Amino acid sequence: MTYLILGFITGLSLILAIGAQNIFVIEQGLKKQYVFLVCLICSVSDLILIFLGIFLFEYFRSLITNNVELIFNILLFIFLIYFISEKLKFKYKNIDINDDKNKKSLKSVIVKTFGFTYLNPHVYSDTVF
């Protein structure tokens, strides 16, 4: 019972952290653009990552090295630099959340959702490890 309570409190503390993925989901919700799809992708991805963490991580532990973590960190850095540069370009335009000109394409939203989900090292510490 002690481990159940400890696991629940630890999981709750990890879920409550506002990370890059959560901010992206909140932003999409405020814009009312593809909200269900973004939440579905994030939920299914978390399910897959938790499954991998529980059942498959032990089998692949010897194969995972620090190089994998380095590669993910480099990919995340590139993705975040691109995302920040796009936000800075957008900052100097007139902002109107309900404006149809600000609507992103479905492909763009899906790519960003997968990027924030799978290139985020925090998601691996929360789910897999």
PDB file of C-alpha atoms in Angstrom:
ATOM      1  CA  MET A   1       0.000   0.000   0.000  1.00  0.00           C
ATOM      2  CA  THR A   2       2.917   2.335   0.730  1.00  0.00           C
ATOM      3  CA  TYR A   3       4.271   1.882  -2.800  1.00  0.00           C
ATOM      4  CA  LEU A   4       0.841   2.588  -4.265  1.00  0.00           C
ATOM      5  CA  ILE A   5       0.590   5.896  -2.427  1.00  0.00           C
ATOM      6  CA  LEU A   6       4.197   6.803  -3.289  1.00  0.00           C
ATOM      7  CA  GLY A   7       3.590   5.964  -6.963  1.00  0.00           C
ATOM      8  CA  PHE A   8       0.369   7.970  -7.024  1.00  0.00           C
ATOM      9  CA  ILE A   9       1.970  11.051  -5.464  1.00  0.00           C
ATOM     10  CA  THR A  10       5.027  10.802  -7.750  1.00  0.00           C
ATOM     11  CA  GLY A  11       2.855  10.390 -10.844  1.00  0.00           C
ATOM     12  CA  LEU A  12       0.651  13.295  -9.807  1.00  0.00           C
ATOM     13  CA  SER A  13       3.675  15.547  -9.297  1.00  0.00           C
ATOM     14  CA  LEU A  14       4.994  14.677 -12.766  1.00  0.00           C
ATOM     15  CA  ILE A  15       1.637  15.219 -14.456  1.00  0.00           C
ATOM     16  CA  LEU A  16       1.090  18.623 -12.831  1.00  0.00           C
ATOM     17  CA  ALA A  17       4.307  20.045 -14.280  1.00  0.00           C
ATOM     18  CA  ILE A  18       3.605  22.423 -17.149  1.00  0.00           C
ATOM     19  CA  GLY A  19       5.987  21.481 -19.919  1.00  0.00           C
ATOM     20  CA  ALA A  20       6.374  22.395 -23.559  1.00  0.00           C
ATOM     21  CA  GLN A  21       3.808  19.798 -24.658  1.00  0.00           C
ATOM     22  CA  ASN A  22       1.219  21.042 -22.166  1.00  0.00           C
ATOM     23  CA  ILE A  23       1.704  24.647 -23.220  1.00  0.00           C
ATOM     24  CA  PHE A  24       1.277  23.644 -26.872  1.00  0.00           C
ATOM     25  CA  VAL A  25      -1.965  21.786 -26.044  1.00  0.00           C
ATOM     26  CA  ILE A  26      -3.263  24.794 -24.090  1.00  0.00           C
ATOM     27  CA  GLU A  27      -2.351  27.104 -26.984  1.00  0.00           C
ATOM     28  CA  GLN A  28      -4.230  24.896 -29.460  1.00  0.00           C
ATOM     29  CA  GLY A  29      -7.218  24.868 -27.109  1.00  0.00           C
ATOM     30  CA  LEU A  30      -7.256  28.654 -26.923  1.00  0.00           C
ATOM     31  CA  LYS A  31      -7.062  28.888 -30.690  1.00  0.00           C
ATOM     32  CA  LYS A  32      -9.749  26.173 -31.003  1.00  0.00           C
ATOM     33  CA  GLN A  33      -7.752  24.459 -33.732  1.00  0.00           C
ATOM     34  CA  TYR A  34      -7.653  20.654 -33.933  1.00  0.00           C
ATOM     35  CA  VAL A  35      -7.989  20.344 -30.153  1.00  0.00           C
ATOM     36  CA  PHE A  36      -9.390  16.806 -30.155  1.00  0.00           C
ATOM     37  CA  LEU A  37      -6.718  15.562 -32.558  1.00  0.00           C
ATOM     38  CA  VAL A  38      -3.884  17.128 -30.543  1.00  0.00           C
ATOM     39  CA  CYS A  39      -5.206  15.658 -27.278  1.00  0.00           C
ATOM     40  CA  LEU A  40      -5.727  12.265 -28.925  1.00  0.00           C
ATOM     41  CA  ILE A  41      -2.169  12.180 -30.293  1.00  0.00           C
ATOM     42  CA  CYS A  42      -0.724  13.192 -26.905  1.00  0.00           C
ATOM     43  CA  SER A  43      -2.828  10.645 -24.998  1.00  0.00           C
ATOM     44  CA  VAL A  44      -2.070   7.739 -27.309  1.00  0.00           C
ATOM     45  CA  SER A  45       1.611   8.689 -27.356  1.00  0.00           C
ATOM     46  CA  ASP A  46       1.729   8.736 -23.550  1.00  0.00           C
ATOM     47  CA  LEU A  47       0.012   5.343 -23.479  1.00  0.00           C
ATOM     48  CA  ILE A  48       2.614   3.924 -25.878  1.00  0.00           C
ATOM     49  CA  LEU A  49       5.514   5.431 -23.929  1.00  0.00           C
ATOM     50  CA  ILE A  50       4.192   4.164 -20.592  1.00  0.00           C
ATOM     51  CA  PHE A  51       3.720   0.717 -22.142  1.00  0.00           C
ATOM     52  CA  LEU A  52       7.303   0.799 -23.390  1.00  0.00           C
ATOM     53  CA  GLY A  53       8.519   1.901 -19.985  1.00  0.00           C
ATOM     54  CA  ILE A  54       6.710  -0.875 -18.154  1.00  0.00           C
ATOM     55  CA  PHE A  55       7.122  -3.855 -20.453  1.00  0.00           C
ATOM     56  CA  LEU A  56       9.958  -3.315 -22.882  1.00  0.00           C
ATOM     57  CA  PHE A  57      12.525  -1.115 -21.159  1.00  0.00           C
ATOM     58  CA  GLU A  58      14.144  -4.006 -19.289  1.00  0.00           C
ATOM     59  CA  TYR A  59      14.726  -5.895 -22.531  1.00  0.00           C
ATOM     60  CA  PHE A  60      16.406  -2.953 -24.237  1.00  0.00           C
ATOM     61  CA  ARG A  61      18.276  -1.493 -21.263  1.00  0.00           C
ATOM     62  CA  SER A  62      21.611  -2.897 -22.399  1.00  0.00           C
ATOM     63  CA  LEU A  63      21.154  -1.393 -25.886  1.00  0.00           C
ATOM     64  CA  ILE A  64      20.335   2.118 -24.694  1.00  0.00           C
ATOM     65  CA  THR A  65      23.413   4.237 -24.188  1.00  0.00           C
ATOM     66  CA  ASN A  66      24.105   7.879 -23.526  1.00  0.00           C
ATOM     67  CA  ASN A  67      24.309   8.398 -27.298  1.00  0.00           C
ATOM     68  CA  VAL A  68      20.549   7.929 -27.641  1.00  0.00           C
ATOM     69  CA  GLU A  69      19.920  10.607 -25.018  1.00  0.00           C
ATOM     70  CA  LEU A  70      22.400  12.933 -26.745  1.00  0.00           C
ATOM     71  CA  ILE A  71      20.676  12.437 -30.111  1.00  0.00           C
ATOM     72  CA  PHE A  72      17.260  13.199 -28.589  1.00  0.00           C
ATOM     73  CA  ASN A  73      18.643  16.321 -26.908  1.00  0.00           C
ATOM     74  CA  ILE A  74      20.161  17.585 -30.171  1.00  0.00           C
ATOM     75  CA  LEU A  75      16.900  16.952 -32.054  1.00  0.00           C
ATOM     76  CA  LEU A  76      14.945  18.728 -29.311  1.00  0.00           C
ATOM     77  CA  PHE A  77      17.334  21.689 -29.431  1.00  0.00           C
ATOM     78  CA  ILE A  78      16.907  22.037 -33.205  1.00  0.00           C
ATOM     79  CA  PHE A  79      13.128  21.721 -32.933  1.00  0.00           C
ATOM     80  CA  LEU A  80      12.872  24.292 -30.141  1.00  0.00           C
ATOM     81  CA  ILE A  81      15.109  26.795 -31.965  1.00  0.00           C
ATOM     82  CA  TYR A  82      12.852  26.491 -35.018  1.00  0.00           C
ATOM     83  CA  PHE A  83       9.698  26.843 -32.895  1.00  0.00           C
ATOM     84  CA  ILE A  84      11.063  29.886 -31.025  1.00  0.00           C
ATOM     85  CA  SER A  85      12.098  31.568 -34.286  1.00  0.00           C
ATOM     86  CA  GLU A  86       8.570  31.054 -35.667  1.00  0.00           C
ATOM     87  CA  LYS A  87       7.070  32.549 -32.488  1.00  0.00           C
ATOM     88  CA  LEU A  88       9.377  35.559 -32.715  1.00  0.00           C
ATOM     89  CA  LYS A  89       8.336  36.156 -36.327  1.00  0.00           C
ATOM     90  CA  PHE A  90       4.693  35.888 -35.300  1.00  0.00           C
ATOM     91  CA  LYS A  91       5.200  38.257 -32.344  1.00  0.00           C
ATOM     92  CA  TYR A  92       5.582  41.284 -34.560  1.00  0.00           C
ATOM     93  CA  LYS A  93       2.343  40.667 -36.428  1.00  0.00           C
ATOM     94  CA  ASN A  94      -1.096  41.744 -35.222  1.00  0.00           C
ATOM     95  CA  ILE A  95      -2.417  39.054 -32.929  1.00  0.00           C
ATOM     96  CA  ASP A  96      -6.033  37.985 -33.300  1.00  0.00           C
ATOM     97  CA  ILE A  97      -6.789  34.513 -32.003  1.00  0.00           C
ATOM     98  CA  ASN A  98     -10.069  34.225 -33.896  1.00  0.00           C
ATOM     99  CA  ASP A  99      -8.596  35.401 -37.180  1.00  0.00           C
ATOM    100  CA  ASP A 100      -8.733  32.758 -39.928  1.00  0.00           C
ATOM    101  CA  LYS A 101      -5.348  33.929 -41.243  1.00  0.00           C
ATOM    102  CA  ASN A 102      -3.711  32.536 -38.087  1.00  0.00           C
ATOM    103  CA  LYS A 103      -5.136  29.063 -38.635  1.00  0.00           C
ATOM    104  CA  LYS A 104      -2.386  26.495 -39.014  1.00  0.00           C
ATOM    105  CA  SER A 105      -2.619  23.617 -41.430  1.00  0.00           C
ATOM    106  CA  LEU A 106      -3.519  20.169 -40.153  1.00  0.00           C
ATOM    107  CA  LYS A 107      -0.123  18.819 -41.218  1.00  0.00           C
ATOM    108  CA  SER A 108       1.709  21.575 -39.343  1.00  0.00           C
ATOM    109  CA  VAL A 109      -0.246  20.950 -36.147  1.00  0.00           C
ATOM    110  CA  ILE A 110       0.324  17.177 -36.334  1.00  0.00           C
ATOM    111  CA  VAL A 111       4.076  17.589 -36.911  1.00  0.00           C
ATOM    112  CA  LYS A 112       4.363  20.035 -33.999  1.00  0.00           C
ATOM    113  CA  THR A 113       2.349  17.724 -31.750  1.00  0.00           C
ATOM    114  CA  PHE A 114       4.612  14.776 -32.521  1.00  0.00           C
ATOM    115  CA  GLY A 115       7.648  17.022 -32.093  1.00  0.00           C
ATOM    116  CA  PHE A 116       6.588  18.255 -28.660  1.00  0.00           C
ATOM    117  CA  THR A 117       5.672  14.717 -27.670  1.00  0.00           C
ATOM    118  CA  TYR A 118       8.595  12.615 -28.872  1.00  0.00           C
ATOM    119  CA  LEU A 119      11.464  15.147 -28.934  1.00  0.00           C
ATOM    120  CA  ASN A 120      10.820  16.262 -25.367  1.00  0.00           C
ATOM    121  CA  PRO A 121      13.269  14.599 -22.927  1.00  0.00           C
ATOM    122  CA  HIS A 122      10.867  15.352 -20.068  1.00  0.00           C
ATOM    123  CA  VAL A 123       8.271  12.965 -21.522  1.00  0.00           C
ATOM    124  CA  TYR A 124      10.767  10.106 -21.324  1.00  0.00           C
ATOM    125  CA  SER A 125      11.571  10.812 -17.678  1.00  0.00           C
ATOM    126  CA  ASP A 126       7.818  10.913 -16.929  1.00  0.00           C
ATOM    127  CA  THR A 127       6.769   7.819 -18.844  1.00  0.00           C
ATOM    128  CA  VAL A 128       9.554   5.475 -19.955  1.00  0.00           C
ATOM    129  CA  PHE A 129      12.178   5.839 -17.239  1.00  0.00           C
TER     130      PHE A 129
END
